[in-house]
């Protein structure tokens, strides 16, 4: 079975905003810096709720742009967190949960293209409601203070 040899998994949004050509760069960073997760970091976010989430997440976990759809994970992190994540949180809960597993995370700045068409996650209300749910989760998540090791500054 081919999937037994998989060491990494990348996620990428379907709206063509995030360049797939960035995946090898993120993977290189993950391997070079011996990280568990690398998160794409967009200079410009699409919603005000993402800006608020980014601010809070930076304060709590020293990570930027947790809602970015471009991420690379070591499979071990996913094995530890997969049974505890929600389908309604843009996989941000993996980042939050990785806090309890001494995972090392970092960002990688990416250039984004203008989104083609409308958002795939729903209308304005629905997509912002999802992000507000993530904000509430971030605010009330009990942090293991010695766990997250972020190198991003």
PDB file of C-alpha atoms in Angstrom:
ATOM      1  CA  UNK A   1       0.000   0.000   0.000  1.00  0.00           C
ATOM      2  CA  UNK A   2       1.583   3.232  -1.196  1.00  0.00           C
ATOM      3  CA  UNK A   3       0.288   5.429   1.612  1.00  0.00           C
ATOM      4  CA  UNK A   4       2.383   3.634   4.233  1.00  0.00           C
ATOM      5  CA  UNK A   5       5.469   5.401   2.872  1.00  0.00           C
ATOM      6  CA  UNK A   6       3.954   8.889   2.922  1.00  0.00           C
ATOM      7  CA  UNK A   7       5.817  11.225   5.272  1.00  0.00           C
ATOM      8  CA  UNK A   8       4.140  14.558   4.478  1.00  0.00           C
ATOM      9  CA  UNK A   9       0.753  15.879   3.456  1.00  0.00           C
ATOM     10  CA  UNK A  10      -0.014  19.232   1.842  1.00  0.00           C
ATOM     11  CA  UNK A  11      -3.367  21.006   1.804  1.00  0.00           C
ATOM     12  CA  UNK A  12      -4.324  23.617  -0.753  1.00  0.00           C
ATOM     13  CA  UNK A  13      -7.521  25.635  -1.286  1.00  0.00           C
ATOM     14  CA  UNK A  14      -9.556  25.017  -4.410  1.00  0.00           C
ATOM     15  CA  UNK A  15     -10.082  28.681  -5.330  1.00  0.00           C
ATOM     16  CA  UNK A  16      -6.775  28.946  -7.232  1.00  0.00           C
ATOM     17  CA  UNK A  17      -5.724  31.864  -5.032  1.00  0.00           C
ATOM     18  CA  UNK A  18      -2.781  29.981  -3.521  1.00  0.00           C
ATOM     19  CA  UNK A  19      -0.072  28.901  -5.952  1.00  0.00           C
ATOM     20  CA  UNK A  20       0.539  25.133  -6.037  1.00  0.00           C
ATOM     21  CA  UNK A  21       4.101  25.905  -7.116  1.00  0.00           C
ATOM     22  CA  UNK A  22       4.744  27.034  -3.511  1.00  0.00           C
ATOM     23  CA  UNK A  23       4.343  23.480  -2.179  1.00  0.00           C
ATOM     24  CA  UNK A  24       7.955  22.419  -2.897  1.00  0.00           C
ATOM     25  CA  UNK A  25       9.209  25.598  -1.191  1.00  0.00           C
ATOM     26  CA  UNK A  26       7.154  24.877   1.939  1.00  0.00           C
ATOM     27  CA  UNK A  27       8.289  21.243   1.932  1.00  0.00           C
ATOM     28  CA  UNK A  28      11.910  22.352   1.632  1.00  0.00           C
ATOM     29  CA  UNK A  29      11.460  24.666   4.636  1.00  0.00           C
ATOM     30  CA  UNK A  30       9.780  21.895   6.642  1.00  0.00           C
ATOM     31  CA  UNK A  31      12.684  19.523   5.989  1.00  0.00           C
ATOM     32  CA  UNK A  32      15.489  22.093   6.272  1.00  0.00           C
ATOM     33  CA  UNK A  33      14.266  23.509   9.585  1.00  0.00           C
ATOM     34  CA  UNK A  34      13.048  20.115  10.887  1.00  0.00           C
ATOM     35  CA  UNK A  35       9.514  21.424  11.447  1.00  0.00           C
ATOM     36  CA  UNK A  36       6.288  19.509  11.959  1.00  0.00           C
ATOM     37  CA  UNK A  37       4.030  22.004  10.150  1.00  0.00           C
ATOM     38  CA  UNK A  38       4.611  24.879   7.735  1.00  0.00           C
ATOM     39  CA  UNK A  39       1.751  27.312   7.158  1.00  0.00           C
ATOM     40  CA  UNK A  40       1.486  29.628   4.183  1.00  0.00           C
ATOM     41  CA  UNK A  41       1.377  33.287   5.121  1.00  0.00           C
ATOM     42  CA  UNK A  42      -0.623  35.620   2.889  1.00  0.00           C
ATOM     43  CA  UNK A  43       0.082  39.333   3.097  1.00  0.00           C
ATOM     44  CA  UNK A  44      -3.562  40.151   2.350  1.00  0.00           C
ATOM     45  CA  UNK A  45      -6.503  38.268   3.804  1.00  0.00           C
ATOM     46  CA  UNK A  46      -9.920  38.116   2.196  1.00  0.00           C
ATOM     47  CA  UNK A  47     -12.117  38.804   5.231  1.00  0.00           C
ATOM     48  CA  UNK A  48     -11.947  41.075   8.269  1.00  0.00           C
ATOM     49  CA  UNK A  49     -12.678  38.062  10.454  1.00  0.00           C
ATOM     50  CA  UNK A  50      -9.446  36.469   9.130  1.00  0.00           C
ATOM     51  CA  UNK A  51      -7.518  39.571  10.196  1.00  0.00           C
ATOM     52  CA  UNK A  52      -8.955  39.259  13.722  1.00  0.00           C
ATOM     53  CA  UNK A  53      -8.173  35.530  13.792  1.00  0.00           C
ATOM     54  CA  UNK A  54      -4.638  36.223  12.584  1.00  0.00           C
ATOM     55  CA  UNK A  55      -4.108  38.829  15.325  1.00  0.00           C
ATOM     56  CA  UNK A  56      -5.386  36.526  18.084  1.00  0.00           C
ATOM     57  CA  UNK A  57      -3.511  33.508  16.810  1.00  0.00           C
ATOM     58  CA  UNK A  58      -0.281  35.497  16.596  1.00  0.00           C
ATOM     59  CA  UNK A  59      -0.761  36.604  20.213  1.00  0.00           C
ATOM     60  CA  UNK A  60      -1.560  33.121  21.508  1.00  0.00           C
ATOM     61  CA  UNK A  61       0.608  30.843  19.402  1.00  0.00           C
ATOM     62  CA  UNK A  62       3.069  33.106  17.557  1.00  0.00           C
ATOM     63  CA  UNK A  63       1.787  31.891  14.183  1.00  0.00           C
ATOM     64  CA  UNK A  64       0.455  34.026  11.332  1.00  0.00           C
ATOM     65  CA  UNK A  65      -2.437  33.258   8.999  1.00  0.00           C
ATOM     66  CA  UNK A  66      -3.762  30.019  10.502  1.00  0.00           C
ATOM     67  CA  UNK A  67      -6.699  30.012   8.059  1.00  0.00           C
ATOM     68  CA  UNK A  68      -4.422  29.904   5.020  1.00  0.00           C
ATOM     69  CA  UNK A  69      -5.318  26.856   2.960  1.00  0.00           C
ATOM     70  CA  UNK A  70      -1.704  26.090   2.081  1.00  0.00           C
ATOM     71  CA  UNK A  71      -0.094  23.991   4.782  1.00  0.00           C
ATOM     72  CA  UNK A  72       2.318  21.064   4.908  1.00  0.00           C
ATOM     73  CA  UNK A  73       2.213  18.567   7.763  1.00  0.00           C
ATOM     74  CA  UNK A  74       4.378  15.696   8.847  1.00  0.00           C
ATOM     75  CA  UNK A  75       2.124  12.647   8.862  1.00  0.00           C
ATOM     76  CA  UNK A  76       2.895  12.023  12.543  1.00  0.00           C
ATOM     77  CA  UNK A  77       1.138  15.274  13.497  1.00  0.00           C
ATOM     78  CA  UNK A  78      -1.949  14.267  11.549  1.00  0.00           C
ATOM     79  CA  UNK A  79      -2.024  10.821  13.152  1.00  0.00           C
ATOM     80  CA  UNK A  80      -2.064  12.462  16.592  1.00  0.00           C
ATOM     81  CA  UNK A  81      -4.778  15.004  15.783  1.00  0.00           C
ATOM     82  CA  UNK A  82      -7.004  13.509  13.065  1.00  0.00           C
ATOM     83  CA  UNK A  83      -9.617  12.060  15.424  1.00  0.00           C
ATOM     84  CA  UNK A  84     -10.046  15.394  17.185  1.00  0.00           C
ATOM     85  CA  UNK A  85     -10.524  17.843  14.330  1.00  0.00           C
ATOM     86  CA  UNK A  86     -13.643  19.435  12.893  1.00  0.00           C
ATOM     87  CA  UNK A  87     -14.606  19.790   9.256  1.00  0.00           C
ATOM     88  CA  UNK A  88     -15.749  23.359   9.971  1.00  0.00           C
ATOM     89  CA  UNK A  89     -12.489  24.964  11.056  1.00  0.00           C
ATOM     90  CA  UNK A  90     -10.324  25.184   7.908  1.00  0.00           C
ATOM     91  CA  UNK A  91      -7.907  22.740   9.611  1.00  0.00           C
ATOM     92  CA  UNK A  92      -6.897  25.475  12.056  1.00  0.00           C
ATOM     93  CA  UNK A  93      -7.743  23.090  14.879  1.00  0.00           C
ATOM     94  CA  UNK A  94      -4.810  20.894  13.816  1.00  0.00           C
ATOM     95  CA  UNK A  95      -2.538  23.848  14.524  1.00  0.00           C
ATOM     96  CA  UNK A  96      -4.216  24.476  17.858  1.00  0.00           C
ATOM     97  CA  UNK A  97      -4.133  20.808  18.864  1.00  0.00           C
ATOM     98  CA  UNK A  98      -0.511  20.442  17.806  1.00  0.00           C
ATOM     99  CA  UNK A  99       0.164  22.797  20.699  1.00  0.00           C
ATOM    100  CA  UNK A 100      -0.230  19.810  23.036  1.00  0.00           C
ATOM    101  CA  UNK A 101       2.195  17.587  21.133  1.00  0.00           C
ATOM    102  CA  UNK A 102       5.351  19.718  21.221  1.00  0.00           C
ATOM    103  CA  UNK A 103       5.114  20.390  17.506  1.00  0.00           C
ATOM    104  CA  UNK A 104       7.298  22.928  15.776  1.00  0.00           C
ATOM    105  CA  UNK A 105       5.483  25.281  13.413  1.00  0.00           C
ATOM    106  CA  UNK A 106       6.531  28.105  11.177  1.00  0.00           C
ATOM    107  CA  UNK A 107       5.162  30.306   8.430  1.00  0.00           C
ATOM    108  CA  UNK A 108       6.318  30.750   4.864  1.00  0.00           C
ATOM    109  CA  UNK A 109       5.352  33.926   3.015  1.00  0.00           C
ATOM    110  CA  UNK A 110       3.530  33.250  -0.229  1.00  0.00           C
ATOM    111  CA  UNK A 111       2.268  35.444  -3.020  1.00  0.00           C
ATOM    112  CA  UNK A 112      -1.398  34.951  -3.796  1.00  0.00           C
ATOM    113  CA  UNK A 113      -3.344  35.460  -6.965  1.00  0.00           C
ATOM    114  CA  UNK A 114      -6.684  37.185  -7.073  1.00  0.00           C
ATOM    115  CA  UNK A 115      -9.427  34.693  -6.347  1.00  0.00           C
ATOM    116  CA  UNK A 116     -11.375  33.521  -9.377  1.00  0.00           C
ATOM    117  CA  UNK A 117     -15.114  33.367  -8.844  1.00  0.00           C
ATOM    118  CA  UNK A 118     -16.859  33.372  -5.500  1.00  0.00           C
ATOM    119  CA  UNK A 119     -15.607  31.750  -2.268  1.00  0.00           C
ATOM    120  CA  UNK A 120     -15.974  27.951  -2.186  1.00  0.00           C
ATOM    121  CA  UNK A 121     -16.685  27.842   1.554  1.00  0.00           C
ATOM    122  CA  UNK A 122     -20.050  29.532   1.320  1.00  0.00           C
ATOM    123  CA  UNK A 123     -21.521  32.988   1.256  1.00  0.00           C
ATOM    124  CA  UNK A 124     -20.253  35.956   3.241  1.00  0.00           C
ATOM    125  CA  UNK A 125     -22.278  35.061   6.347  1.00  0.00           C
ATOM    126  CA  UNK A 126     -21.395  31.358   6.352  1.00  0.00           C
ATOM    127  CA  UNK A 127     -17.661  31.824   5.808  1.00  0.00           C
ATOM    128  CA  UNK A 128     -17.414  34.511   8.510  1.00  0.00           C
ATOM    129  CA  UNK A 129     -19.427  32.343  10.910  1.00  0.00           C
ATOM    130  CA  UNK A 130     -16.848  29.565  10.446  1.00  0.00           C
ATOM    131  CA  UNK A 131     -14.025  31.973  11.175  1.00  0.00           C
ATOM    132  CA  UNK A 132     -15.815  33.333  14.257  1.00  0.00           C
ATOM    133  CA  UNK A 133     -16.111  29.728  15.491  1.00  0.00           C
ATOM    134  CA  UNK A 134     -12.347  29.378  15.068  1.00  0.00           C
ATOM    135  CA  UNK A 135     -11.808  32.649  16.960  1.00  0.00           C
ATOM    136  CA  UNK A 136     -13.915  31.393  19.889  1.00  0.00           C
ATOM    137  CA  UNK A 137     -12.039  28.082  19.866  1.00  0.00           C
ATOM    138  CA  UNK A 138      -8.711  29.947  19.869  1.00  0.00           C
ATOM    139  CA  UNK A 139      -9.749  32.175  22.768  1.00  0.00           C
ATOM    140  CA  UNK A 140     -10.914  29.311  24.977  1.00  0.00           C
ATOM    141  CA  UNK A 141      -8.430  26.591  24.047  1.00  0.00           C
ATOM    142  CA  UNK A 142      -6.395  25.546  27.075  1.00  0.00           C
ATOM    143  CA  UNK A 143      -2.804  26.070  26.089  1.00  0.00           C
ATOM    144  CA  UNK A 144       0.006  23.824  27.200  1.00  0.00           C
ATOM    145  CA  UNK A 145       2.511  26.642  27.720  1.00  0.00           C
ATOM    146  CA  UNK A 146       5.627  24.609  27.007  1.00  0.00           C
ATOM    147  CA  UNK A 147       4.329  22.956  23.879  1.00  0.00           C
ATOM    148  CA  UNK A 148       4.324  25.164  20.783  1.00  0.00           C
ATOM    149  CA  UNK A 149       7.683  25.976  19.315  1.00  0.00           C
ATOM    150  CA  UNK A 150       7.336  28.562  16.593  1.00  0.00           C
ATOM    151  CA  UNK A 151      10.305  30.006  14.787  1.00  0.00           C
ATOM    152  CA  UNK A 152       8.388  32.732  12.971  1.00  0.00           C
ATOM    153  CA  UNK A 153       9.096  36.299  13.978  1.00  0.00           C
TER     154      UNK A 153
END
